Coordinates of C-alpha atoms in Angstrom, one line a residue:
Chain A
M1 CA 101.1 -33.7 -26.4
P2 CA 103.9 -31.1 -25.6
L3 CA 107.5 -32.2 -25.9
T4 CA 108.7 -33.1 -22.4
M5 CA 111.6 -30.8 -22.7
R6 CA 113.9 -32.8 -21.1
P7 CA 116.8 -30.6 -19.0
G8 CA 120.0 -31.9 -20.3
C9 CA 121.6 -33.7 -22.4
E10 CA 121.7 -37.7 -22.1
C11 CA 125.5 -37.8 -23.2
C12 CA 127.3 -34.7 -21.2
D13 CA 124.5 -33.6 -19.0
L14 CA 125.0 -30.4 -20.3
D15 CA 122.0 -28.1 -19.0
L16 CA 119.4 -27.5 -22.0
P17 CA 117.1 -25.1 -20.8
A18 CA 113.5 -25.4 -22.8
D19 CA 113.6 -21.7 -23.9
Q20 CA 117.0 -21.5 -25.5
V21 CA 118.4 -23.3 -28.5
G22 CA 120.9 -25.6 -28.5
A23 CA 119.2 -29.1 -27.7
V24 CA 118.4 -31.8 -30.5
V25 CA 115.9 -34.6 -30.2
C26 CA 115.1 -37.9 -31.9
S27 CA 111.6 -38.8 -32.5
F28 CA 111.5 -40.5 -29.1
E29 CA 112.9 -37.1 -27.6
C30 CA 116.2 -38.7 -26.8
T31 CA 117.8 -35.3 -26.0
F32 CA 121.6 -34.1 -26.7
C33 CA 123.4 -31.1 -26.7
S34 CA 124.1 -30.1 -30.4
G35 CA 128.0 -30.7 -29.4
C36 CA 127.2 -34.0 -28.9
A37 CA 125.0 -34.9 -31.4
E38 CA 127.7 -33.4 -34.2
H39 CA 129.6 -36.5 -32.3
L40 CA 127.0 -38.8 -32.7
G41 CA 126.7 -37.9 -36.3
R42 CA 123.2 -36.6 -35.6
E43 CA 122.0 -39.9 -35.1
C44 CA 120.3 -41.5 -32.1
P45 CA 122.3 -44.0 -30.2
N46 CA 119.0 -45.4 -29.1
C47 CA 116.8 -45.8 -31.7
G48 CA 118.9 -44.6 -34.7
G49 CA 117.2 -42.2 -36.1
Q50 CA 117.8 -38.6 -37.3
L51 CA 118.4 -35.9 -34.6
M52 CA 116.7 -32.6 -35.5
P53 CA 116.9 -29.4 -33.0
R54 CA 114.3 -29.2 -31.0
P55 CA 111.9 -26.2 -30.7
T56 CA 112.2 -23.6 -27.7
R57 CA 109.4 -23.3 -25.5
V58 CA 109.6 -19.4 -23.8
G59 CA 107.2 -17.0 -21.8
D60 CA 103.9 -18.1 -21.1
A61 CA 103.9 -21.3 -22.6
L62 CA 106.7 -22.7 -20.6
L63 CA 105.5 -21.4 -17.3
R64 CA 102.2 -22.8 -18.5
H65 CA 104.1 -26.2 -19.7
P66 CA 107.0 -26.3 -17.4
A67 CA 110.1 -28.4 -18.7
S68 CA 110.8 -31.5 -17.2
V69 CA 113.2 -32.2 -14.4
E70 CA 114.0 -35.6 -15.2
R71 CA 117.5 -36.2 -15.9
I72 CA 118.2 -39.2 -18.3
V73 CA 122.1 -39.5 -18.4
G74 CA 123.1 -42.8 -21.0
E75 CA 125.4 -45.3 -19.2
T76 CA 127.4 -45.8 -22.5
P77 CA 130.6 -43.5 -22.5
C78 CA 129.9 -40.7 -24.7
P79 CA 132.0 -39.7 -27.7
G80 CA 131.4 -36.2 -27.6
R81 CA 133.6 -33.8 -26.5
G82 CA 133.0 -35.1 -22.3
Y83 CA 135.9 -38.1 -22.9
A84 CA 139.2 -37.9 -23.8
G85 CA 140.7 -39.8 -26.4
G86 CA 141.6 -43.9 -25.4
G87 CA 138.3 -44.4 -23.7
A88 CA 139.7 -42.7 -20.2
P89 CA 136.4 -40.8 -19.1
V90 CA 137.3 -37.3 -17.8
Q91 CA 135.0 -35.0 -16.4
R92 CA 132.0 -34.2 -18.4
L93 CA 132.3 -30.7 -19.6
T94 CA 129.2 -29.2 -18.9
R95 CA 129.8 -25.6 -20.1
K96 CA 127.7 -24.6 -23.3
P97 CA 129.7 -25.6 -26.0
E98 CA 128.5 -22.6 -28.2
R99 CA 131.0 -20.5 -25.4
G100 CA 133.6 -22.7 -26.8
T101 CA 135.9 -20.2 -28.3
G102 CA 138.3 -18.5 -26.3
E103 CA 137.9 -21.0 -23.2
R104 CA 141.5 -21.8 -22.9
A105 CA 141.9 -17.8 -22.4
A106 CA 139.4 -17.9 -20.0
L107 CA 141.2 -20.7 -18.6
D108 CA 143.9 -19.1 -18.8
E109 CA 143.0 -16.0 -16.8
L110 CA 141.6 -18.1 -14.0
L111 CA 144.7 -19.8 -13.6
D112 CA 146.8 -16.9 -13.6
E113 CA 144.4 -14.8 -11.2
V114 CA 143.6 -17.6 -8.5
L115 CA 146.4 -17.9 -5.8
A116 CA 145.7 -21.5 -4.4
G117 CA 144.1 -24.6 -6.0
T118 CA 143.1 -28.0 -4.7
L119 CA 145.3 -30.7 -6.1
S120 CA 143.4 -34.0 -5.7
T121 CA 144.9 -37.5 -6.3
V122 CA 143.5 -41.2 -5.4
V123 CA 144.9 -43.0 -2.5
D124 CA 143.9 -46.7 -1.9
G125 CA 140.8 -45.6 -3.5
R126 CA 139.9 -42.8 -1.8
P127 CA 140.2 -39.1 -2.6
W128 CA 143.4 -37.4 -1.1
C129 CA 143.0 -33.5 -1.4
V130 CA 146.3 -30.8 -0.9
P131 CA 145.5 -26.9 -1.5
M132 CA 148.5 -25.5 -3.5
L133 CA 150.0 -22.3 -4.7
F134 CA 150.3 -22.6 -8.5
A135 CA 151.7 -20.7 -11.4
R136 CA 150.9 -21.8 -15.2
D137 CA 153.7 -21.8 -17.4
G138 CA 152.3 -22.0 -21.1
D139 CA 150.7 -25.3 -21.3
R140 CA 151.8 -26.7 -18.3
I141 CA 150.9 -25.9 -14.3
L142 CA 153.9 -26.1 -11.9
L143 CA 153.3 -26.8 -8.3
H144 CA 156.3 -27.2 -5.8
G145 CA 156.5 -28.1 -2.2
S146 CA 158.7 -30.2 0.4
T147 CA 160.5 -33.5 -0.9
G148 CA 159.0 -34.4 2.1
A149 CA 155.4 -33.6 2.1
G150 CA 153.1 -37.1 1.7
A151 CA 150.4 -36.3 -0.5
L152 CA 152.9 -34.6 -3.2
R153 CA 154.9 -38.0 -2.9
Q154 CA 152.0 -39.5 -4.3
V155 CA 151.1 -37.7 -7.3
A156 CA 154.9 -36.9 -7.9
A157 CA 154.5 -40.8 -8.3
G158 CA 152.4 -40.6 -11.6
A159 CA 149.1 -41.4 -9.6
P160 CA 146.1 -39.6 -11.6
A161 CA 146.1 -36.2 -10.5
A162 CA 143.8 -33.0 -10.7
L163 CA 143.9 -29.3 -9.9
T164 CA 140.8 -27.3 -8.9
V165 CA 140.6 -23.6 -9.1
V166 CA 137.9 -21.6 -8.0
S167 CA 136.8 -18.0 -7.9
V168 CA 133.7 -17.3 -6.4
D169 CA 132.9 -13.8 -7.9
G170 CA 129.6 -12.9 -6.6
L171 CA 126.4 -14.3 -4.9
V172 CA 123.2 -13.7 -7.1
V173 CA 120.1 -13.2 -5.4
A174 CA 117.1 -14.1 -6.8
H175 CA 113.3 -13.7 -6.3
T176 CA 113.4 -17.1 -4.6
T177 CA 116.2 -19.0 -2.7
F178 CA 115.8 -21.6 -5.6
E179 CA 116.5 -19.2 -8.2
S180 CA 119.7 -17.5 -6.0
S181 CA 123.2 -18.6 -7.4
A182 CA 126.7 -17.7 -7.5
N183 CA 129.0 -15.9 -10.2
Y184 CA 132.3 -17.9 -10.2
R185 CA 134.9 -19.2 -12.6
S186 CA 136.2 -23.0 -11.9
A187 CA 138.7 -25.0 -13.9
V188 CA 139.8 -28.2 -12.8
V189 CA 142.8 -30.0 -14.9
H190 CA 143.2 -33.5 -14.9
G191 CA 146.3 -35.2 -15.5
E192 CA 149.1 -37.2 -14.5
L193 CA 152.3 -34.8 -12.7
V194 CA 155.8 -34.7 -13.9
T195 CA 158.7 -34.4 -11.4
L196 CA 161.1 -32.0 -12.6
D197 CA 164.2 -32.6 -12.7
D198 CA 167.9 -30.4 -11.7
A199 CA 167.7 -28.8 -15.3
D200 CA 164.0 -27.6 -15.5
R201 CA 163.7 -26.9 -11.5
E202 CA 165.5 -23.8 -10.8
Q203 CA 163.6 -22.3 -13.7
A204 CA 160.2 -23.4 -12.6
L205 CA 160.9 -22.3 -9.1
D206 CA 161.1 -19.1 -10.2
V207 CA 158.4 -19.3 -12.5
I208 CA 156.6 -19.7 -9.2
S209 CA 157.9 -17.2 -7.0
E210 CA 157.6 -14.6 -10.0
R211 CA 153.7 -15.5 -10.0
L212 CA 153.1 -15.1 -6.6
V213 CA 155.4 -11.9 -6.2
P214 CA 156.5 -10.6 -9.5
G215 CA 159.6 -9.1 -9.6
R216 CA 160.7 -10.8 -6.3
T217 CA 163.6 -12.9 -7.8
G218 CA 165.4 -9.9 -9.0
E219 CA 165.3 -8.8 -5.5
V220 CA 167.0 -11.6 -3.5
R221 CA 169.8 -13.6 -4.1
P222 CA 169.3 -16.7 -6.3
M223 CA 168.4 -20.0 -4.5
T224 CA 171.2 -22.2 -3.4
R225 CA 171.8 -25.9 -4.8
R226 CA 170.7 -27.0 -1.1
E227 CA 167.7 -24.8 -0.9
Q228 CA 166.6 -26.4 -4.5
V229 CA 167.4 -30.3 -3.9
A230 CA 165.0 -29.9 -0.7
T231 CA 162.1 -28.8 -3.0
L232 CA 160.3 -30.8 -5.0
A233 CA 158.6 -29.2 -8.1
M234 CA 156.2 -30.5 -10.6
A235 CA 154.4 -30.0 -13.5
L236 CA 150.6 -30.9 -14.4
P237 CA 150.6 -30.3 -18.6
I238 CA 147.2 -28.7 -19.8
T239 CA 146.0 -31.1 -22.3
D240 CA 143.4 -30.9 -24.6
G241 CA 140.0 -32.5 -23.3
R242 CA 141.6 -33.0 -20.0
W243 CA 140.3 -29.7 -18.6
V244 CA 137.0 -28.5 -17.7
L245 CA 136.3 -24.6 -17.3
K246 CA 133.0 -23.6 -15.9
A247 CA 131.5 -19.9 -15.6
R248 CA 128.6 -18.1 -14.7
S249 CA 128.4 -14.3 -14.5
G250 CA 125.6 -11.7 -14.6
G251 CA 122.5 -11.3 -12.4
P252 CA 119.6 -13.2 -12.0
G253 CA 116.9 -13.7 -14.7
D254 CA 113.7 -11.7 -14.5
P255 CA 110.9 -13.5 -12.0
D256 CA 108.8 -15.9 -13.8
E257 CA 106.4 -14.7 -10.8
E258 CA 104.8 -11.6 -9.2
T259 CA 107.3 -10.5 -6.4
T260 CA 108.3 -7.2 -4.7
A261 CA 111.4 -8.7 -3.6
W262 CA 115.2 -6.9 -4.3
T263 CA 116.9 -8.9 -7.1
G264 CA 120.6 -8.5 -7.9
V265 CA 124.4 -9.5 -7.4
V266 CA 126.8 -8.9 -4.6
P267 CA 130.0 -8.7 -6.2
F268 CA 132.9 -10.4 -4.6
R269 CA 136.8 -9.8 -4.7
T270 CA 140.2 -10.6 -3.3
V271 CA 142.0 -7.5 -2.4
A272 CA 145.4 -7.0 -0.8
G273 CA 145.9 -5.0 2.4
D274 CA 149.1 -2.7 3.4
P275 CA 152.0 -4.5 3.5
E276 CA 153.4 -5.4 7.1
P277 CA 156.9 -5.1 7.7
A278 CA 158.6 -7.6 9.8
P279 CA 160.9 -6.7 12.8
H280 CA 164.0 -7.2 10.6
A281 CA 162.7 -4.9 8.0
L282 CA 161.5 -2.1 10.6
A283 CA 165.3 -2.5 12.4
L284 CA 166.7 -2.3 9.1
G285 CA 164.5 0.8 7.8
A286 CA 164.1 -1.1 4.2
P287 CA 161.9 0.5 2.3
V288 CA 158.9 -1.3 0.4
P289 CA 160.5 -2.7 -2.6
A290 CA 158.9 -2.4 -6.0
S291 CA 157.9 -5.9 -6.1
V292 CA 155.6 -5.8 -3.0
Q293 CA 154.4 -2.2 -4.3
G294 CA 153.5 -3.4 -7.2
L295 CA 151.6 -6.6 -5.9
V296 CA 149.6 -4.1 -3.6
A297 CA 148.7 -2.0 -6.8
R298 CA 148.1 -5.2 -8.7
W299 CA 145.4 -6.5 -6.1
G300 CA 144.0 -2.9 -5.4
R301 CA 142.1 -2.4 -2.6
Chain B
M1 CA 178.8 -36.9 15.8
P2 CA 176.0 -33.9 15.9
L3 CA 172.5 -35.1 15.4
T4 CA 171.6 -34.9 12.2
M5 CA 168.6 -33.4 13.4
R6 CA 165.9 -35.1 10.6
P7 CA 163.6 -32.8 9.3
G8 CA 160.3 -34.8 10.0
C9 CA 158.2 -36.9 12.0
E10 CA 159.3 -40.5 10.3
C11 CA 155.2 -41.6 11.2
C12 CA 153.3 -38.7 10.3
D13 CA 155.4 -36.4 8.6
L14 CA 155.0 -33.5 10.7
D15 CA 157.5 -30.9 10.5
L16 CA 160.1 -31.1 13.3
P17 CA 162.2 -28.0 12.7
A18 CA 165.5 -28.3 14.9
D19 CA 165.1 -24.9 16.6
Q20 CA 161.6 -26.6 18.2
V21 CA 160.9 -29.1 20.9
G22 CA 158.5 -31.8 20.1
A23 CA 160.4 -34.4 18.1
V24 CA 162.0 -37.5 20.1
V25 CA 164.6 -39.5 18.8
C26 CA 165.7 -43.1 19.6
S27 CA 169.2 -43.8 19.7
F28 CA 169.6 -44.6 15.9
E29 CA 168.0 -41.0 15.5
C30 CA 165.2 -42.7 13.9
T31 CA 162.8 -39.2 14.4
F32 CA 159.3 -38.6 15.3
C33 CA 156.9 -35.9 16.6
S34 CA 156.0 -36.6 20.1
G35 CA 152.3 -37.3 19.3
C36 CA 153.5 -40.5 17.3
A37 CA 155.8 -41.1 19.8
E38 CA 153.2 -41.4 22.3
H39 CA 151.0 -43.6 20.5
L40 CA 154.3 -46.1 20.1
G41 CA 154.6 -46.3 23.7
R42 CA 157.6 -44.4 23.5
E43 CA 159.5 -47.0 21.8
C44 CA 161.2 -47.2 18.3
P45 CA 159.2 -49.6 16.1
N46 CA 162.5 -49.9 14.4
C47 CA 164.6 -50.9 17.2
G48 CA 162.6 -51.5 19.9
G49 CA 164.6 -48.7 21.8
Q50 CA 163.7 -45.8 24.2
L51 CA 161.9 -42.8 22.4
M52 CA 163.6 -39.8 24.0
P53 CA 163.0 -36.1 23.8
R54 CA 165.3 -34.7 20.9
P55 CA 167.8 -31.6 22.2
T56 CA 167.3 -28.4 19.9
R57 CA 170.0 -26.6 17.8
V58 CA 169.5 -22.8 18.1
G59 CA 171.2 -19.8 16.3
D60 CA 174.6 -19.8 15.1
A61 CA 174.9 -23.6 16.1
L62 CA 172.1 -24.3 13.4
L63 CA 173.6 -21.9 10.8
R64 CA 177.1 -23.9 11.3
H65 CA 175.7 -27.0 11.4
P66 CA 172.2 -26.9 9.7
A67 CA 169.8 -29.4 10.2
S68 CA 169.3 -32.6 7.5
V69 CA 166.5 -32.5 4.5
E70 CA 166.3 -35.8 4.0
R71 CA 162.7 -36.7 5.0
I72 CA 162.5 -40.3 6.1
V73 CA 158.8 -41.8 6.2
G74 CA 158.1 -45.1 7.4
E75 CA 156.3 -47.8 4.9
T76 CA 154.2 -49.0 7.7
P77 CA 151.0 -47.5 9.2
C78 CA 151.5 -44.9 11.5
P79 CA 149.4 -46.1 14.9
G80 CA 149.2 -42.3 15.7
R81 CA 147.1 -39.8 15.2
G82 CA 147.5 -39.6 11.3
Y83 CA 145.1 -42.6 10.8
A84 CA 141.6 -43.2 11.5
G85 CA 140.1 -46.3 13.1
G86 CA 139.9 -49.7 11.5
G87 CA 142.6 -49.3 9.6
A88 CA 141.7 -47.1 7.1
P89 CA 144.4 -44.5 6.3
V90 CA 143.1 -41.0 6.1
Q91 CA 145.5 -38.1 5.2
R92 CA 148.2 -37.2 7.7
L93 CA 147.5 -34.6 9.8
T94 CA 150.9 -32.4 9.6
R95 CA 149.5 -29.7 11.8
K96 CA 151.4 -29.3 14.9
P97 CA 150.0 -31.6 18.2
E98 CA 150.8 -28.9 20.3
R99 CA 148.2 -26.8 18.5
G100 CA 145.4 -29.5 18.8
T101 CA 143.5 -27.7 21.5
G102 CA 140.6 -25.5 19.5
E103 CA 141.1 -27.3 16.7
R104 CA 137.6 -28.1 15.3
A105 CA 136.7 -24.5 16.8
A106 CA 139.2 -23.5 14.0
L107 CA 138.0 -25.9 11.3
D108 CA 134.1 -24.5 12.3
E109 CA 135.6 -21.0 12.0
L110 CA 136.9 -21.6 8.1
L111 CA 134.2 -23.6 7.2
D112 CA 132.0 -20.8 8.0
E113 CA 133.7 -18.1 6.3
V114 CA 135.0 -19.6 2.9
L115 CA 132.2 -19.6 0.7
A116 CA 133.4 -22.0 -1.7
G117 CA 135.0 -25.6 -1.6
T118 CA 136.1 -28.5 -3.7
L119 CA 134.3 -31.9 -3.7
S120 CA 136.4 -34.7 -4.9
T121 CA 135.8 -38.1 -5.3
V122 CA 136.9 -41.3 -7.4
V123 CA 135.6 -42.2 -10.4
D124 CA 136.7 -44.9 -12.1
G125 CA 140.2 -44.7 -10.1
R126 CA 141.0 -40.8 -11.2
P127 CA 140.1 -38.2 -8.9
W128 CA 136.5 -36.6 -9.9
C129 CA 136.4 -32.8 -8.5
V130 CA 134.0 -30.3 -8.3
P131 CA 133.6 -26.7 -7.0
M132 CA 130.6 -26.3 -4.6
L133 CA 129.0 -23.8 -2.1
F134 CA 128.5 -25.1 1.2
A135 CA 127.1 -24.7 4.8
R136 CA 128.1 -26.3 8.1
D137 CA 125.2 -27.3 10.0
G138 CA 126.9 -28.2 13.3
D139 CA 128.7 -31.3 12.7
R140 CA 127.8 -31.7 9.1
I141 CA 128.4 -30.0 5.8
L142 CA 125.5 -29.8 3.7
L143 CA 125.8 -29.5 -0.5
H144 CA 123.2 -29.0 -2.8
G145 CA 122.9 -29.1 -6.8
S146 CA 120.8 -29.9 -9.4
T147 CA 119.7 -33.6 -9.2
G148 CA 121.1 -33.8 -12.9
A149 CA 124.7 -32.9 -11.9
G150 CA 127.2 -35.8 -12.8
A151 CA 129.3 -35.6 -9.9
L152 CA 126.9 -35.3 -7.3
R153 CA 125.5 -38.0 -8.5
Q154 CA 128.5 -40.3 -7.9
V155 CA 129.2 -39.1 -4.5
A156 CA 125.5 -39.5 -3.5
A157 CA 125.6 -42.8 -4.3
G158 CA 127.8 -43.3 -1.3
A159 CA 131.6 -42.7 -2.8
P160 CA 134.3 -41.8 -0.4
A161 CA 134.6 -38.0 -1.0
A162 CA 136.5 -35.3 0.6
L163 CA 135.6 -31.8 0.7
T164 CA 138.6 -29.2 0.5
V165 CA 138.6 -25.8 1.6
V166 CA 141.4 -22.9 1.6
S167 CA 141.7 -19.2 2.7
V168 CA 144.9 -17.6 1.4
D169 CA 145.1 -14.9 4.1
G170 CA 148.4 -13.3 2.8
L171 CA 151.8 -14.0 1.1
V172 CA 154.6 -14.1 3.1
V173 CA 157.6 -12.0 1.5
A174 CA 161.0 -13.3 3.0
H175 CA 164.5 -12.7 2.6
T176 CA 165.1 -15.4 -0.1
T177 CA 162.2 -16.9 -2.3
F178 CA 162.9 -20.1 -0.6
E179 CA 162.0 -18.9 3.0
S180 CA 158.8 -17.2 1.4
S181 CA 155.2 -18.9 1.9
A182 CA 151.7 -18.1 2.2
N183 CA 149.9 -17.0 5.3
Y184 CA 146.7 -19.9 5.0
R185 CA 143.8 -21.9 6.7
S186 CA 142.9 -25.0 5.0
A187 CA 140.8 -27.9 5.7
V188 CA 140.2 -31.5 4.2
V189 CA 137.0 -33.0 5.6
H190 CA 137.1 -36.9 4.3
G191 CA 133.6 -39.0 4.5
E192 CA 130.7 -40.4 2.7
L193 CA 128.2 -38.2 1.6
V194 CA 124.5 -38.8 2.6
T195 CA 121.7 -38.0 0.6
L196 CA 118.8 -36.3 2.5
D197 CA 115.5 -37.2 2.3
D198 CA 112.4 -35.4 2.0
A199 CA 111.9 -34.7 5.6
D200 CA 115.4 -33.3 5.7
R201 CA 115.4 -31.5 2.8
E202 CA 113.9 -28.6 3.2
Q203 CA 115.6 -27.7 6.2
A204 CA 118.8 -28.2 4.9
L205 CA 118.2 -26.2 1.9
D206 CA 116.9 -23.1 3.9
V207 CA 120.3 -23.5 6.3
I208 CA 122.2 -23.2 3.0
S209 CA 120.5 -20.2 1.8
E210 CA 120.7 -18.5 5.2
R211 CA 124.4 -19.3 5.2
L212 CA 125.0 -17.6 1.9
V213 CA 122.7 -14.8 2.5
P214 CA 121.6 -14.6 6.6
G215 CA 118.2 -13.2 6.4
R216 CA 117.2 -14.0 2.9
T217 CA 114.8 -17.1 3.6
G218 CA 112.6 -14.9 5.7
E219 CA 112.6 -12.0 3.0
V220 CA 111.0 -14.6 -0.1
R221 CA 108.5 -16.9 -0.5
P222 CA 109.6 -20.9 0.7
M223 CA 110.6 -23.0 -2.1
T224 CA 108.1 -25.1 -3.7
R225 CA 107.4 -28.9 -3.8
R226 CA 108.7 -28.8 -7.4
E227 CA 112.0 -26.9 -6.7
Q228 CA 112.9 -29.0 -3.8
V229 CA 112.6 -32.5 -5.8
A230 CA 115.0 -30.8 -8.3
T231 CA 117.6 -30.4 -5.9
L232 CA 119.6 -32.9 -4.7
A233 CA 120.8 -32.1 -0.9
M234 CA 123.2 -34.3 0.5
A235 CA 125.5 -34.1 4.0
L236 CA 129.2 -34.8 4.7
P237 CA 129.7 -35.5 8.3
I238 CA 132.4 -34.0 10.2
T239 CA 134.1 -37.0 12.0
D240 CA 136.7 -37.2 14.4
G241 CA 140.1 -38.3 12.8
R242 CA 138.7 -37.8 9.2
W243 CA 139.3 -34.2 8.9
V244 CA 142.8 -32.1 8.4
L245 CA 143.3 -28.8 9.3
K246 CA 146.4 -27.0 8.3
A247 CA 147.3 -23.1 8.8
R248 CA 150.0 -20.5 8.8
S249 CA 150.1 -17.4 10.3
G250 CA 152.7 -14.4 11.3
G251 CA 155.4 -13.1 9.5
P252 CA 158.7 -14.8 7.9
G253 CA 161.3 -15.5 10.6
D254 CA 164.0 -13.7 10.9
P255 CA 166.8 -13.9 8.4
D256 CA 169.6 -16.4 8.9
E257 CA 172.2 -14.5 6.5
E258 CA 173.2 -10.9 6.2
T259 CA 170.4 -9.1 3.9
T260 CA 168.8 -5.7 3.4
A261 CA 165.8 -7.1 1.7
W262 CA 162.4 -6.0 2.9
T263 CA 160.8 -8.5 4.6
G264 CA 157.0 -8.7 5.7
V265 CA 153.7 -10.0 4.5
V266 CA 151.0 -8.9 2.2
P267 CA 147.8 -9.6 3.7
F268 CA 144.9 -10.4 1.4
R269 CA 141.2 -10.6 2.1
T270 CA 137.7 -11.2 0.6
V271 CA 135.3 -8.2 0.4
A272 CA 132.1 -7.5 -1.0
G273 CA 131.2 -4.8 -3.5
D274 CA 128.1 -2.4 -3.8
P275 CA 125.0 -4.5 -4.6
E276 CA 124.3 -4.6 -8.3
P277 CA 120.4 -4.2 -8.7
A278 CA 118.8 -6.3 -11.5
P279 CA 116.6 -4.3 -13.9
H280 CA 113.5 -6.0 -11.9
A281 CA 114.6 -4.5 -8.8
L282 CA 115.2 -1.2 -10.6
A283 CA 112.1 -0.6 -12.4
L284 CA 110.4 -1.9 -9.0
G285 CA 112.3 0.9 -7.0
A286 CA 112.8 -2.0 -4.5
P287 CA 114.9 -0.8 -1.6
V288 CA 118.2 -2.9 -0.8
P289 CA 116.6 -6.0 1.4
A290 CA 118.3 -6.5 5.3
S291 CA 119.5 -9.4 3.9
V292 CA 121.8 -7.8 1.1
Q293 CA 122.7 -5.1 3.7
G294 CA 123.9 -7.4 6.0
L295 CA 125.7 -9.3 3.8
V296 CA 127.7 -6.0 2.6
A297 CA 128.4 -5.1 6.3
R298 CA 129.9 -8.9 7.2
W299 CA 132.1 -9.1 4.3
G300 CA 133.0 -5.2 4.5
R301 CA 135.3 -3.6 2.0

């Protein structure tokens, strides 16, 4: 009997393609990723048996004996990397563990590039979501808004929150719609928000301004006290084990069937257009400042 | 004594700028938007008194006597438009009621333009979020993914969900960082997902493919039965009262103080680049198909 080549890790649900290394199995074909297997002490939690690397199946053999599409995921919390300490389940990390190196740098790069994310929290058992501008400041994400904004008051009161950001980098056009996909980078950062007090707020608001239009704070007057107190500033810590990064890049795989279809990628990117002066600036004849020139140069065209 | 000109509706938290019409007050200056006032029968829920339009305060008068920044929002559920029928609170609509006409058309336009949204649900009292491609199909939003994806199983099981989409259309550079802002369009659609059965799934998957790369389904073979059963297709209904649309456009307001600062908008947009053929297409010499040509033309450059 050929191995059924189950498609994912029973613990963290990581994709485990049949033609790639990284899967381990017990003698009953309980299947795990190598990351979870490490956490499990390389012992199957179901049968107690040894977990060993699963042989790959490639090429014609895989075409003749396709991998199973039936997903099995255990009900018991996985002791592996998909769960935070203290037993609190967070979203499972489904990015390949072997790509772990540099993940934090990739997270930072994404957070520093995408302008708006979705802040989600829970109100009366239902998801409550609001898109927000944000700025990464080291190991925390700064958010701000009016002190009157409803959703912000909720999360500022310590409700569990998550900030989701995504960049669609391209559409992957394969030889079938099933194989077609998108290139993307996404992150979900979980945590509880901290409301910044007076001492921290002024600097935090400047960090947010500088992240959006670098150099601008040096061109205009400082915020007044009144402006500051009208603004709610919050921080979401970036905590190990409480964020998820996923990404896809590259083209479609080689077709596994006869086809004359074009395959490839249509890349997408965000660009800035020409700065549009407001009537005040036009009347004044004010030149486009360095901050705005830099912004346009940064985002290219 | 001048009116305090409170900044928002005590019921739905809608912004009520002092220099614009749309606010109503009772004799104690309890302040509401005209939409909520309608629902309240133009009677203040606090004092029982009459709610009457608040006079605006503009120009120099506003500079000398600025509006209050203190937000007051009542604890009792608002009977107005921010709440769905049946007492289930949904996110408050903070978009100006007078912009109500055409909101659904604007929602559809946004959903038809933005490629990826954030699907949020609740797992163990915490937000669970995943960015997803989607397609609007009339009064429903179609989503799909692998049958093995953890988050999808959660929402497919009927957990309350919300899809959030946002388009950052520009950065608004004002004469102060406080007044600076972003032009954007965003929507949050609340509901419970329905898992599509065999009869509906095939067409739904085609709708999603066509939304992403219009014309592609006509260029490749149909999905096989095996591909279909490996795909989870779901629908989120677009239900009146359970979605929120917000938008900002235009430039910064005229500065309310002496300044020589440049003010204006830096527009942003998403563009497609040149199609990048995969090795298979290069080897084949396959021409760029009409679907991909159309995609590039649609997104411009």
